[in-house]
Coordinates of C-alpha atoms in Angstrom, one line a residue:
Chain A
X1 CA -15.7 -49.0 27.4
X2 CA -12.3 -47.6 28.6
X3 CA -9.4 -48.1 26.1
X4 CA -6.7 -49.5 28.8
X5 CA -8.2 -51.1 32.5
X6 CA -5.8 -52.4 34.4
X7 CA -8.1 -54.7 37.4
X8 CA -5.9 -55.9 41.0
X9 CA -2.5 -55.3 39.3
X10 CA 0.4 -56.3 41.5
X11 CA 4.0 -56.5 41.7
X12 CA 6.9 -57.6 44.2
X13 CA 10.7 -56.8 44.0
X14 CA 11.7 -59.2 46.5
X15 CA 10.4 -58.6 49.5
X16 CA 9.0 -54.9 48.9
X17 CA 5.3 -54.4 47.0
X18 CA 5.9 -52.4 44.7
X19 CA 2.3 -51.8 43.4
X20 CA -0.4 -53.4 45.4
X21 CA -4.0 -53.9 43.9
X22 CA -4.1 -50.9 41.7
X23 CA -6.7 -49.8 39.9
X24 CA -7.3 -47.3 36.8
X25 CA -9.2 -47.5 34.0
X26 CA -7.8 -44.8 31.0
X27 CA -10.6 -43.9 28.0
X28 CA -9.8 -43.6 24.0
X29 CA -7.8 -40.4 23.4
X30 CA -7.8 -38.7 26.7
X31 CA -4.1 -37.8 28.6
X32 CA -4.0 -39.5 31.9
X33 CA -0.5 -38.3 34.4
X34 CA 0.4 -40.1 36.6
X35 CA 1.9 -38.3 39.0
X36 CA 3.7 -40.1 42.3
X37 CA 7.0 -39.5 44.2
X38 CA 10.1 -42.0 43.3
X39 CA 9.9 -45.5 44.1
X40 CA 5.9 -45.3 44.1
X41 CA 6.0 -47.8 41.4
X42 CA 4.8 -45.3 38.3
X43 CA 7.0 -46.7 36.2
X44 CA 6.2 -50.2 37.1
X45 CA 2.3 -49.9 35.9
X46 CA 3.9 -47.8 32.9
X47 CA 6.2 -51.0 31.8
X48 CA 3.4 -53.0 33.1
X49 CA 0.8 -51.8 30.7
X50 CA 3.4 -51.3 27.9
X51 CA 3.8 -55.3 28.3
X52 CA 7.3 -55.0 29.4
X53 CA 6.8 -56.6 32.5
X54 CA 3.8 -59.5 33.4
X55 CA 2.3 -58.3 37.0
X56 CA 2.3 -61.0 39.8
X57 CA -1.6 -60.3 40.4
X58 CA -4.3 -58.2 38.4
X59 CA -4.7 -57.7 34.5
X60 CA -4.1 -55.2 32.4
X61 CA -6.6 -55.1 29.5
X62 CA -6.1 -52.7 26.6
X63 CA -8.8 -52.7 24.5
X64 CA -10.0 -55.6 25.8
X65 CA -7.9 -58.1 25.7
X66 CA -5.4 -59.3 28.3
X67 CA -2.0 -57.7 27.7
X68 CA 0.8 -60.5 27.6
X69 CA 3.5 -59.0 25.5
X70 CA 4.6 -55.4 23.9
X71 CA 1.6 -55.1 21.4
X72 CA 1.3 -52.9 17.9
X73 CA -1.0 -49.6 18.9
X74 CA 0.9 -48.8 22.2
X75 CA 5.0 -47.6 21.9
X76 CA 7.2 -45.3 24.5
X77 CA 9.2 -42.2 25.0
X78 CA 11.8 -43.6 27.7
X79 CA 12.9 -40.5 30.1
X80 CA 16.6 -41.1 28.6
X81 CA 15.5 -40.8 25.0
X82 CA 16.8 -44.4 24.4
X83 CA 18.3 -43.3 20.9
X84 CA 20.3 -45.6 18.5
X85 CA 23.8 -43.7 18.6
X86 CA 24.8 -45.3 15.1
X87 CA 21.8 -44.1 13.4
X88 CA 20.6 -40.3 12.4
X89 CA 18.0 -38.6 14.0
X90 CA 15.9 -39.6 10.6
X91 CA 16.8 -43.1 10.9
X92 CA 15.5 -43.0 14.7
X93 CA 12.6 -41.8 13.8
X94 CA 12.3 -44.5 11.3
X95 CA 13.2 -47.6 13.3
X96 CA 9.2 -48.5 13.9
X97 CA 9.1 -48.4 10.3
X98 CA 12.2 -50.2 9.7
X99 CA 10.6 -52.7 11.9
X100 CA 7.5 -53.7 10.3
X101 CA 9.7 -54.1 7.4
X102 CA 9.5 -50.6 5.5
X103 CA 13.1 -50.2 2.8
X104 CA 15.1 -47.8 4.2
X105 CA 14.7 -44.9 1.5
X106 CA 10.5 -45.3 1.6
X107 CA 10.4 -45.6 5.9
X108 CA 12.4 -42.2 5.2
X109 CA 9.7 -40.9 3.6
X110 CA 7.5 -41.4 5.6
X111 CA 8.6 -40.1 8.1
X112 CA 9.2 -36.6 6.6
X113 CA 5.3 -35.1 8.3
X114 CA 6.3 -36.8 12.0
X115 CA 10.2 -34.8 11.3
X116 CA 8.3 -31.4 10.7
X117 CA 5.8 -31.9 13.5
X118 CA 8.4 -32.3 15.4
X119 CA 10.0 -29.3 14.7
X120 CA 13.2 -31.3 13.6
X121 CA 13.8 -29.9 10.1
X122 CA 17.1 -29.6 9.1
X123 CA 18.8 -31.9 11.4
X124 CA 17.6 -35.3 9.3
X125 CA 20.8 -36.1 9.2
X126 CA 22.3 -35.1 12.7
X127 CA 23.5 -38.1 14.9
X128 CA 22.2 -38.5 18.5
X129 CA 25.3 -36.9 19.9
X130 CA 25.3 -33.8 17.5
X131 CA 21.5 -33.0 19.4
X132 CA 20.5 -31.4 22.7
X133 CA 18.7 -32.8 25.1
X134 CA 15.6 -31.7 23.9
X135 CA 16.2 -32.4 20.0
X136 CA 16.9 -36.2 21.0
X137 CA 14.0 -35.9 23.0
X138 CA 11.8 -34.8 19.3
X139 CA 13.6 -37.8 17.7
X140 CA 12.1 -40.2 20.4
X141 CA 8.7 -38.1 20.5
X142 CA 8.9 -38.6 16.7
X143 CA 9.7 -42.5 16.6
X144 CA 6.9 -43.0 18.3
X145 CA 4.0 -40.9 16.7
X146 CA 6.0 -42.8 13.3
X147 CA 4.6 -45.7 14.2
X148 CA 0.9 -44.2 14.5
X149 CA 0.3 -45.8 18.2
X150 CA -2.8 -45.1 19.6
X151 CA -1.6 -45.6 23.1
X152 CA 1.3 -43.4 23.6
X153 CA 3.2 -44.1 27.2
X154 CA 5.5 -41.3 28.4
X155 CA 7.6 -42.8 31.1
X156 CA 8.6 -38.0 32.0
X157 CA 10.2 -37.9 29.7
X158 CA 11.3 -34.7 30.1
X159 CA 12.9 -35.6 33.1
X160 CA 16.1 -35.7 32.0
X161 CA 15.4 -31.9 30.5
X162 CA 16.6 -28.5 31.9
X163 CA 13.1 -26.4 33.6
X164 CA 12.7 -24.7 30.4
X165 CA 13.2 -26.9 27.5
X166 CA 10.7 -29.1 29.5
X167 CA 8.3 -26.3 29.3
X168 CA 8.6 -25.2 25.5
X169 CA 8.3 -29.6 25.1
X170 CA 5.4 -29.5 27.9
X171 CA 3.9 -26.9 24.8
X172 CA 5.1 -29.4 22.0
X173 CA 3.2 -32.0 23.5
X174 CA 0.0 -30.0 23.9
X175 CA 0.4 -28.9 20.1
X176 CA 0.9 -32.3 19.3
X177 CA -2.2 -34.2 21.5
X178 CA -4.0 -31.9 19.7
X179 CA -3.5 -32.4 16.7
X180 CA -3.4 -36.3 17.0
X181 CA -5.4 -37.5 19.6
X182 CA -3.5 -40.8 21.0
X183 CA -4.4 -42.1 24.5
X184 CA -1.5 -41.0 26.4
X185 CA -0.4 -42.0 29.9
X186 CA 2.5 -39.3 31.4
X187 CA 4.0 -40.6 34.8
X188 CA 6.5 -38.0 36.1
X189 CA 6.9 -36.5 39.3
X190 CA 6.4 -32.5 38.7
X191 CA 2.7 -31.0 39.3
X192 CA 3.2 -28.9 37.0
X193 CA 3.8 -30.8 34.4
X194 CA 0.3 -32.7 34.8
X195 CA -1.7 -29.7 35.5
X196 CA -0.6 -28.5 32.5
X197 CA -0.7 -31.2 30.0
X198 CA -3.6 -34.0 31.6
X199 CA -7.4 -34.5 31.2
X200 CA -7.1 -36.6 34.4
X201 CA -3.5 -37.2 37.3
X202 CA -4.0 -40.2 39.7
X203 CA -1.9 -39.2 42.5
X204 CA -0.1 -42.1 43.7
X205 CA 1.9 -43.5 47.0
X206 CA 4.5 -45.8 48.0
X207 CA 4.7 -49.1 50.1
X208 CA 3.3 -50.3 48.4
X209 CA 2.1 -48.2 45.4
X210 CA -1.1 -47.3 45.3
X211 CA -3.7 -44.6 43.6
X212 CA -4.8 -42.0 46.4
X213 CA -6.3 -39.9 44.2
X214 CA -8.0 -39.3 40.8
X215 CA -8.1 -35.9 39.8
X216 CA -10.0 -33.7 37.0
X217 CA -7.9 -30.8 35.4
X218 CA -11.5 -28.5 34.5
X219 CA -9.1 -26.4 31.9
X220 CA -10.1 -25.9 28.3
X221 CA -8.4 -26.9 25.5
X222 CA -6.7 -26.1 23.7
X223 CA -5.0 -24.5 27.0
X224 CA -4.3 -21.4 27.4
X225 CA -0.9 -20.2 27.5
X226 CA -1.5 -18.8 31.2
X227 CA -2.3 -21.6 32.5
X228 CA -0.5 -21.5 35.3
X229 CA -1.9 -17.8 36.6
X230 CA -4.9 -19.5 36.8
X231 CA -6.4 -19.2 40.7
X232 CA -8.0 -22.9 39.8
X233 CA -4.5 -24.2 38.7
X234 CA -2.9 -22.5 41.8
X235 CA -6.0 -24.2 44.2
X236 CA -5.0 -27.5 42.5
X237 CA -1.3 -27.5 43.0
X238 CA -1.7 -26.8 46.7
X239 CA -3.8 -29.9 47.0
X240 CA -2.2 -32.2 45.1
X241 CA 1.3 -30.7 46.7
X242 CA -0.7 -31.6 49.7
X243 CA -1.5 -35.6 48.8
X244 CA 2.5 -35.9 47.8
X245 CA 3.2 -34.7 51.5
X246 CA 1.4 -36.9 53.4
X247 CA 1.9 -39.9 51.7
X248 CA 5.8 -39.3 51.4
X249 CA 6.8 -42.0 53.1
X250 CA 8.4 -41.3 57.4
X251 CA 11.9 -41.6 57.7
X252 CA 11.9 -44.3 60.9
X253 CA 9.3 -46.0 58.4
X254 CA 9.8 -50.4 57.8
X255 CA 11.8 -49.5 54.3
X256 CA 10.5 -52.7 52.1
X257 CA 9.2 -54.9 55.0
Chain B
X1 CA 47.2 -28.2 27.0
X2 CA 47.0 -24.3 28.0
X3 CA 47.1 -23.3 24.3
X4 CA 46.2 -24.3 21.0
X5 CA 48.6 -27.1 19.5
X6 CA 50.6 -25.8 16.7
X7 CA 51.4 -28.5 14.4
X8 CA 54.6 -27.2 13.1
X9 CA 55.5 -27.0 16.9
X10 CA 54.5 -30.7 17.6
X11 CA 55.7 -32.0 14.2
X12 CA 59.5 -29.5 14.4
X13 CA 59.7 -31.4 18.1
X14 CA 59.2 -34.9 17.3
X15 CA 61.1 -35.3 14.2
X16 CA 63.7 -33.4 16.1
X17 CA 63.4 -36.3 18.6
X18 CA 64.2 -38.8 16.5
X19 CA 67.5 -36.9 14.9
X20 CA 68.7 -37.1 18.3
X21 CA 68.2 -40.7 18.8
X22 CA 69.2 -41.6 15.8
X23 CA 73.0 -39.9 15.7
X24 CA 73.0 -41.0 19.5
X25 CA 72.4 -44.4 17.9
X26 CA 74.8 -43.7 15.3
X27 CA 77.8 -42.7 17.1
X28 CA 77.5 -45.4 20.1
X29 CA 77.1 -48.3 17.2
X30 CA 80.3 -46.8 15.9
X31 CA 82.5 -46.6 18.8
X32 CA 81.1 -50.2 19.9
X33 CA 82.1 -51.7 17.1
X34 CA 80.0 -52.7 14.3
X35 CA 79.2 -56.6 14.6
X36 CA 77.4 -56.2 17.3
X37 CA 75.7 -53.2 17.3
X38 CA 74.1 -51.5 13.8
X39 CA 74.6 -48.5 12.8
X40 CA 71.1 -46.3 11.2
X41 CA 73.7 -46.3 8.2
X42 CA 74.5 -49.8 7.6
X43 CA 70.9 -50.9 8.1
X44 CA 70.2 -48.7 5.1
X45 CA 72.5 -49.8 2.9
X46 CA 71.4 -53.6 4.6
X47 CA 68.2 -52.4 2.6
X48 CA 69.4 -51.2 -0.5
X49 CA 71.4 -54.1 -1.1
X50 CA 68.4 -56.7 -0.2
X51 CA 65.9 -55.3 -1.7
X52 CA 68.2 -54.8 -4.8
X53 CA 69.2 -58.7 -5.3
X54 CA 65.5 -59.6 -5.1
X55 CA 65.9 -61.5 -1.4
X56 CA 64.4 -59.7 0.6
X57 CA 60.9 -59.9 -1.4
X58 CA 61.5 -63.0 -1.5
X59 CA 61.0 -63.8 2.2
X60 CA 58.7 -61.0 2.7
X61 CA 55.7 -62.1 -0.2
X62 CA 55.4 -65.8 1.8
X63 CA 55.6 -64.3 5.2
X64 CA 52.9 -62.0 3.7
X65 CA 50.2 -64.6 2.1
X66 CA 50.9 -66.8 5.9
X67 CA 48.8 -63.6 8.2
X68 CA 46.7 -62.5 5.4
X69 CA 45.3 -66.1 5.3
X70 CA 45.9 -66.9 9.0
X71 CA 44.4 -63.2 10.0
X72 CA 40.9 -63.9 7.3
X73 CA 40.3 -67.0 8.7
X74 CA 40.8 -65.6 12.3
X75 CA 38.1 -63.3 11.4
X76 CA 36.1 -65.6 10.0
X77 CA 35.6 -67.5 12.7
X78 CA 36.3 -65.2 15.4
X79 CA 33.9 -62.8 14.8
X80 CA 31.2 -64.9 14.0
X81 CA 31.2 -67.0 16.8
X82 CA 32.7 -64.3 19.3
X83 CA 29.2 -62.9 18.3
X84 CA 26.9 -65.9 18.4
X85 CA 29.0 -66.0 22.5
X86 CA 27.9 -62.9 23.2
X87 CA 24.2 -62.9 22.2
X88 CA 23.1 -67.3 23.9
X89 CA 24.2 -67.3 27.5
X90 CA 24.2 -70.8 27.2
X91 CA 27.2 -70.4 25.1
X92 CA 28.7 -68.1 27.1
X93 CA 28.5 -71.2 29.7
X94 CA 29.9 -73.2 27.9
X95 CA 32.9 -72.1 26.4
X96 CA 34.3 -69.1 28.7
X97 CA 35.6 -71.7 30.8
X98 CA 38.0 -73.5 27.2
X99 CA 38.6 -70.1 25.2
X100 CA 40.0 -68.6 28.7
X101 CA 42.4 -72.3 28.4
X102 CA 43.1 -70.9 24.8
X103 CA 43.7 -67.6 25.2
X104 CA 46.0 -68.2 28.3
X105 CA 47.9 -70.9 27.0
X106 CA 51.6 -70.0 25.5
X107 CA 51.0 -70.2 21.8
X108 CA 54.7 -70.1 20.8
X109 CA 55.5 -73.6 23.5
X110 CA 52.7 -76.0 21.0
X111 CA 54.4 -74.6 18.2
X112 CA 56.4 -78.0 17.9
X113 CA 53.5 -79.7 18.9
X114 CA 51.6 -78.1 15.6
X115 CA 54.7 -79.1 13.1
X116 CA 54.2 -82.9 14.5
X117 CA 50.5 -82.7 13.6
X118 CA 51.0 -80.4 10.6
X119 CA 54.0 -80.5 8.8
X120 CA 56.2 -77.8 8.0
X121 CA 54.8 -76.5 5.4
X122 CA 52.4 -73.3 5.5
X123 CA 49.5 -74.8 6.6
X124 CA 51.2 -74.8 9.9
X125 CA 52.3 -71.0 10.0
X126 CA 48.7 -70.3 9.0
X127 CA 47.8 -72.1 11.4
X128 CA 49.8 -70.2 14.0
X129 CA 48.6 -67.4 12.9
X130 CA 45.4 -68.1 13.1
X131 CA 45.5 -69.3 16.2
X132 CA 47.1 -66.5 17.4
X133 CA 44.5 -64.3 16.2
X134 CA 41.0 -65.9 16.7
X135 CA 41.0 -65.4 20.2
X136 CA 41.8 -61.6 20.9
X137 CA 38.6 -61.1 18.1
X138 CA 36.6 -64.1 19.5
X139 CA 37.2 -62.7 22.9
X140 CA 36.3 -58.9 22.0
X141 CA 33.2 -59.8 19.3
X142 CA 31.5 -61.3 22.7
X143 CA 32.2 -58.7 25.1
X144 CA 30.6 -56.3 22.4
X145 CA 27.6 -57.8 22.1
X146 CA 27.4 -58.6 26.0
X147 CA 28.7 -54.9 27.1
X148 CA 25.2 -53.6 24.6
X149 CA 23.0 -51.4 26.2
X150 CA 20.2 -52.7 27.9
X151 CA 17.9 -49.7 27.5
X152 CA 18.2 -50.0 24.4
X153 CA 17.5 -54.2 24.0
X154 CA 14.5 -53.1 26.1
X155 CA 13.9 -50.5 23.6
X156 CA 13.4 -53.0 20.8
X157 CA 11.4 -55.5 22.7
X158 CA 9.0 -52.2 23.4
X159 CA 8.8 -52.3 19.5
X160 CA 8.5 -55.7 18.5
X161 CA 11.7 -56.0 16.8
X162 CA 12.5 -59.4 15.1
X163 CA 15.7 -61.2 15.9
X164 CA 17.6 -60.4 12.3
X165 CA 16.8 -56.2 12.9
X166 CA 18.3 -56.6 16.6
X167 CA 21.3 -57.9 15.7
X168 CA 21.3 -55.3 12.4
X169 CA 20.0 -52.7 14.8
X170 CA 21.6 -52.4 17.5
X171 CA 23.6 -55.5 18.5
X172 CA 25.7 -55.6 15.5
X173 CA 26.5 -51.3 15.3
X174 CA 26.7 -51.5 19.1
X175 CA 29.5 -54.2 19.2
X176 CA 31.9 -53.4 15.9
X177 CA 33.7 -50.7 18.1
X178 CA 35.4 -53.5 20.3
X179 CA 35.4 -55.9 17.3
X180 CA 37.9 -52.9 16.1
X181 CA 39.8 -53.1 19.0
X182 CA 39.9 -56.8 18.8
X183 CA 41.5 -57.1 15.1
X184 CA 43.8 -54.6 16.3
X185 CA 45.4 -56.4 18.9
X186 CA 44.8 -59.2 16.3
X187 CA 47.5 -57.2 14.5
X188 CA 50.4 -57.5 16.7
X189 CA 49.5 -61.1 17.3
X190 CA 49.5 -62.1 14.1
X191 CA 53.2 -60.8 13.2
X192 CA 54.5 -62.7 16.4
X193 CA 52.7 -65.9 15.3
X194 CA 54.2 -65.7 11.5
X195 CA 57.3 -64.9 13.2
X196 CA 57.8 -67.2 15.7
X197 CA 56.1 -70.1 13.6
X198 CA 58.8 -68.5 10.8
X199 CA 61.6 -69.6 13.2
X200 CA 60.8 -73.1 13.4
X201 CA 59.9 -74.4 10.6
X202 CA 62.0 -72.5 9.1
X203 CA 63.0 -72.2 5.3
X204 CA 61.5 -69.3 4.0
X205 CA 59.8 -66.0 5.1
X206 CA 61.8 -63.3 7.8
X207 CA 62.1 -65.6 9.9
X208 CA 64.3 -67.4 8.2
X209 CA 65.5 -64.4 7.3
X210 CA 66.1 -62.6 10.3
X211 CA 67.3 -66.4 12.0
X212 CA 70.1 -66.5 8.3
X213 CA 71.5 -63.5 9.3
X214 CA 71.3 -63.6 13.4
X215 CA 73.4 -66.7 12.8
X216 CA 76.5 -65.0 10.5
X217 CA 76.4 -61.5 13.0
X218 CA 75.1 -59.5 10.3
X219 CA 72.6 -57.6 13.0
X220 CA 72.3 -55.3 10.1
X221 CA 70.7 -57.5 7.5
X222 CA 68.4 -59.2 10.2
X223 CA 67.1 -55.9 11.4
X224 CA 66.6 -55.3 7.9
X225 CA 62.6 -58.1 8.0
X226 CA 62.3 -56.2 11.4
X227 CA 61.5 -53.2 10.2
X228 CA 59.7 -54.6 7.7
X229 CA 57.5 -56.0 10.1
X230 CA 57.2 -53.1 11.5
X231 CA 56.1 -51.2 8.4
X232 CA 53.9 -53.4 7.7
X233 CA 52.4 -53.7 11.5
X234 CA 52.2 -49.3 12.3
X235 CA 50.4 -49.1 8.8
X236 CA 47.9 -51.3 8.9
X237 CA 47.4 -49.8 12.5
X238 CA 47.2 -46.7 11.0
X239 CA 45.1 -48.3 7.7
X240 CA 42.2 -49.5 10.8
X241 CA 41.9 -46.0 12.8
X242 CA 41.0 -44.6 9.7
X243 CA 38.0 -47.5 9.4
X244 CA 36.9 -47.0 12.9
X245 CA 36.5 -43.2 12.0
X246 CA 34.7 -43.5 8.9
X247 CA 32.4 -47.0 10.3
X248 CA 32.2 -45.8 13.6
X249 CA 31.7 -42.0 13.8
X250 CA 29.4 -42.0 17.0
X251 CA 32.5 -43.8 19.2
X252 CA 34.8 -41.5 18.4
X253 CA 33.4 -38.6 18.0
X254 CA 31.1 -38.8 20.9
X255 CA 33.5 -38.0 23.3
X256 CA 35.4 -34.8 21.4

């Protein structure tokens, strides 16, 4: 049974149909990327799976139960990090544990392995404004991992980083995923990122937001570092590019009509 | 700035400018006649005389007490109510109009009425200071909570935060810089409130001292308590700034 199952999920914003009868299944421990142009509803889909907004129609099931609100076994990683500016890196990582009633000192002890996992040693006492974007997202990632969720929902987590930092973070995420094996839904508009990271890529189109194709990524794990040189990579890349290009909304299209 | 600031140059210029102003003031006052235009030297000798006789402290201590009580009451009432108004929209809808009304009321105009109700004692003065302080603190506290980053509220929701933890981890730290701004404005308003109340309610405090010496055309002596009030305002504002840097390092250093 799929760990996440979205059935006929619909969402409207005013007259705009953000998602139209969308169907999605994600297996336990599977890494699925949702790839699509901006405005295709991929973030909306993620927010519905997270229980932050209710769908207008259809249901999302997690572990067979309908989602009615945020769940303790699911955490989000955000594009713009959303760290608490008034807390140090380690206290930001400890946020989830603190909310669960753990004392500050104990929470700091508990998050040590996660701080090491994401490579934040030596920056425990730094405030977010003292950290680079990449380091801030390491904090964001450690915060999500620290409550040991089964499902990680990642909303363009590396979208605000420069190209080089982005690739470093992708490698870090692969390494962490290999060690922890979470179920991951990863929203991105980068084809390369989706291919490097995922078991399965779901390609979406806009107006209404819908899935037009699901592509299995055949590369072995752990992923070789020269993956981008693989001819199959180039092939899949071209195919996804074609898919995205043909579904790009026309200039003359009736936006929101 | 094209060059790094040399603190010796900065302070040299500041002190030099102050000396020039004082010199011009002294010369002008002596030329115009010191009856109506006190010279710096005359103010200093009046201050020494007032301090020696104990008169200054005799009048200044009651004012300090009024200030402290009114100010603390203003914070104790203004901060929690402001935070609550910032958090709960219904409370905001109900209170927005009345608060703006009270905030814009020229409080000095109602002091005679307050005197009628509360009498000529300390209670009136404390109440006036309180009234001068409470609204600026309240309005800024409410604005602080209302200005919280919506993304952080959603973060809290996605992590299943309880209401007390939401206050502790997000709402209060987020509102703190605003609350401190409200307090800083409140300091200035408290000083105005205390003196104006003493002008009306008389016979004690530095307000009375100022009126007393002004009526005798002793401008130099009247300016001594004014100087004390300025020193008090400047001192507490500077202290608050230090407190702000210590309490909210992210808010000040983030802009460097």
